[in-house]
Amino acid sequence: MRRFHVLLLCLALFLHVQSQEKIVSGNITVQDDGTPLPFVTIMVKGTKYGSTSDEKGSFKIKVPSREATLIIRHVGYKEHEVVVGDQTIINISLASASTTMNEIVVTGYGQQTRKTLTSAITSVSSKEIENIPSPSTDQLLQGRASGVQVNSNTGAPGGGVFVRIRGTSSINASSDPLYVVDGIPIQSNSLATLGLGGSVTSPIADINPADIQSIEILKDASATAIYGARAANGVVLITTKRGSDRKAKVTAGAYYGRQEPINLPDVVNGPTFERLINESATNNWVDLYGSVGTRNPQGVAFRLPYANPDTALNTNWGDPIFRTGALRNIDLSISGGSEKVHYLVSANNFLQEAMIKNSDFSRNTFRINLDFVPIDKLKVGTNLLYSRNNRTRGRSDDNISGALEGAFFFPANLPYYQPNGSYTKFGTFESPLAAIDHSDISMLTNRLLGTVYAEYEFRRGLRLKSSFSLDYSNFEESLYDDSFTNAGSTVNGSAQSIVGSNINWIQENVLSYQFKAGSHSFNALVGTSSQESKTSSTTATGTQFPSDDFRKISAAAVQTASSTATGYGIASLFSRITYDYQNKYLATINVRRDGSSRFGESNQWGTFPSAAVGWVLSEEDFLSKADFLSNLKIRVSYGITGNQSGISDFQSLGLWGGGTSTVNGSYGTIPGISPTQLANPALKWETTKQTDFGLDVSFFENRLNITADYYEKNTEDLLLAVPVPRSTGFENLVQNYGKMQNKGFELAISGDLFRSKSGLNWTANLNIASNKNKIVKLAAPFFVYNRDIYKYQEGGEMFSFYLHEQTGINPKTGAPVFTDVNGDGKFDPNVDRKIVGTANPKFFGGFTNTLNYKNLDLMFFFQYSYGNEQLNWNLFFLEHGGTRASNFSGSQLSRWQKEGDATMVPRLNAANYAADLRPSRFLEDGSYMRLKNISLGYTLPASLLRKISMSSARVYISGQNVLTFTDYTGLDPELTGTASNALTQGIEFFSMPQARTFMAGVTVSF
């Protein structure tokens, strides 16, 4: 009987214990920004109960009783404890312990902790780029990521930007990176078709920078191969902000500023112009006839005296075109949710006025990011962006026909207007006033970027995600040159209208499985992707308008129209597996197989694999006593990626065309067709093979972090136009021929340098990179751009300047002295040219400092480039011997005037400035360091915020392009004014420079 009672007592105790046990679940996030924190360890204090959060930050754990205490630990974050009590759902936010190598990094189709990462990926957080006035996300990358070179094409708002990740990998195909926004590979090339000099527009400007949570730059093949055929130039992953299971949070921000020119055109004034033109006339007369005043029976143009400097006008042609432009931005977002629903809704209004009139950019965006769990294990959601942008692209940035060119070219001794009230004309150039006031050029873009997805978890760690994404743009461009302009005066007004659209859809399915087997952790995925892109446009032109009051083409007496359409498709299979043994031994394998309609039937499919390994030495026993060492990891990767961008959609096919000319097969009004392109069924991808050696080190509890990489990229099968026998009826055929190499190093250092009990903290980030480019194989040398100033040849570099090397000035005659390249004892402009420099920098990078003292914060960011040459092509037209129809540059005042003068500017006569000369004196050292951003902010105290029902509030002042240190004499050392030609870089040619900006703003949350 007693045994029976004991048995009943044990059973009761067992049932009591069982009744105490329960399952607790929840989510773990980062305290600073609410992002999910994966792979966090959750333990029940004093027991062996334990669990780990998944890649979404979610966890489940069995606890023995309501008195149990959970201990949450993660490297780089402060340990957290919480008593279970009656709770079954516990959500936890971990505070960062210090700057760490263990942040969450977004990768292609997933995310990892940096400690277990085997790839070369640089992250830029939202905190680094917030409150920086920029219309475009790609501009925000400048100087903030090692190995990423960013140069502005123009200072025009919403203008194009050069972005090169680890150098330029192609000649004819695109070298721009692939942009992926919330998993969508987006349209990232300029949609503008109206040619305005060399300027282009940036479609990345459609995205509101305030919506961005983080930017990851994928650089080595291990990181990029998951994107296969489009990843040879690197990948930029943009992740936007999302909601959380917190109560609704309202955030509003606004800033207002002004921007002004940093430098103005350096040209001589009116009296000086007349003195110089008199001097040139004297010199040219003496050169032809031997003495001043000799009668001129041949009637040459040199008349003396030419003008009277004492009575000359002094017109400033920059005054009517330059201005102090306004900058305005307003952001509003609402985010929050519950256990089942997370949401974020945001809106933005942005306006930027350029420093040259009639060049503005305005953007209005609306975003919804929604995640919903309708039933257990099923998650659905959407990301939706609508953007409406308007650009007024006045002829302010149009090289020879633009207002800025006029401000350089028009002599200061000419008036704005003639006595009859008409604009002053000078040669064939446009009046700067007419270019600003009488040419209306605009571009309106509507863009819809959206994704719908569903994700189902079959079992813990096993998920299937299916998504459909759409990137749709339509654009309208219009131009009207009225009768006051050169273009419109002879035809009673000239108009052009272009309407078009781009539709890009992608459907993807990704099956992922994350699991552990003892100390072995695996994360595998396999997926499929289908993509189609279609672009179409219609162009109409009109001339002979009744008056300038009629500007629609329907009113024109002469009308023409044309239309075009094109498209391509890609089908893909991809997979990846990552392996981790005790956070010590790491491996990643990727493979993607892509098929593209752009290539020939025999080569439409390509396979792009990669592999990487990592070894975390700091986890080894032999380093366990090195307390100063927080993390030490070495990694090696190799992989193959492709490039299918930059060639036409039907380049592999034999094409026929019709039209209105006999060249296209028609004869008069009789229609016909003719061959326009040879077929090449063997055409295939450009292929880039990349090897990377990396080192990640952290010291002193992650307060000092160093990342170093050395890489080598070899691109083969370049897509080039190769000459073919003239018997084919064509001059060339696009083929896979040629090789390119890029190799270099990258170094990034971040440090939590100083902390004090008084509240003063100082953190800093420095990055530096160097890339060496080499053209290994080329069918034949070729020249690029105006007057063949670039030369491409085997053994050379991209963007190599081909000029006459000027070594000095003859001290007796003032004539320029050039190198005799072929050594025949005489200088011949037709043969004695050589490569004299390149636009590629020897190294480049950025340096950021952030200081905090109590509620004050100060940030200043320097961006720099060293060893690059910059061609001041403006001077080619503004330094002359008096025979060119333009003003004189201020540099002309340093000219040779008498025997013994030491200068590089020749004597003022026609022979020294002959049209067939390309003097290297115009190629300058383009090295610079620029204080790109500086901001000072104050965060209101929490005690005050509680009284006014706010959760946070910060006011700040900021400056951009504040100081520039350079020996370059042009308007902007980082400008590339010919972006429409991808084979040119490092040239300033009457393009709008960047402006200096000062602004003030406020950000508040409720």
PDB file of C-alpha atoms in Angstrom, residues 13 23 112 186 249 263 289 292 304 321 475 494 617 647 649 716 727 776 856 951:
ATOM      1  CA  LEU A  13       5.118  15.435  -9.152  1.00  0.00           C
ATOM      2  CA  ILE A  23       7.117  26.532 -25.336  1.00  0.00           C
ATOM      3  CA  GLN A 112      24.831  36.108 -43.030  1.00  0.00           C
ATOM      4  CA  ILE A 186      16.327  46.895 -61.834  1.00  0.00           C
ATOM      5  CA  LYS A 249       6.058  54.953 -35.230  1.00  0.00           C
ATOM      6  CA  ASN A 263      34.424  77.744 -59.268  1.00  0.00           C
ATOM      7  CA  TYR A 289      54.862  89.987 -93.607  1.00  0.00           C
ATOM      8  CA  VAL A 292      53.941  95.815 -88.355  1.00  0.00           C
ATOM      9  CA  LEU A 304      45.631  96.751 -86.918  1.00  0.00           C
ATOM     10  CA  ILE A 321      23.162  82.063 -66.208  1.00  0.00           C
ATOM     11  CA  PHE A 475       9.035  58.620 -69.905  1.00  0.00           C
ATOM     12  CA  SER A 494      12.208  73.386 -83.757  1.00  0.00           C
ATOM     13  CA  LEU A 617      41.947  31.516 -36.650  1.00  0.00           C
ATOM     14  CA  ILE A 647      25.200  45.199 -76.713  1.00  0.00           C
ATOM     15  CA  ASP A 649      19.308  42.762 -78.083  1.00  0.00           C
ATOM     16  CA  GLU A 716      37.869  37.101 -71.681  1.00  0.00           C
ATOM     17  CA  SER A 727      33.664  41.801 -99.486  1.00  0.00           C
ATOM     18  CA  VAL A 776      45.711  42.213 -72.648  1.00  0.00           C
ATOM     19  CA  LEU A 856      25.786  66.762 -29.804  1.00  0.00           C
ATOM     20  CA  SER A 951      10.280  59.614 -29.029  1.00  0.00           C
TER      21      SER A 951
END
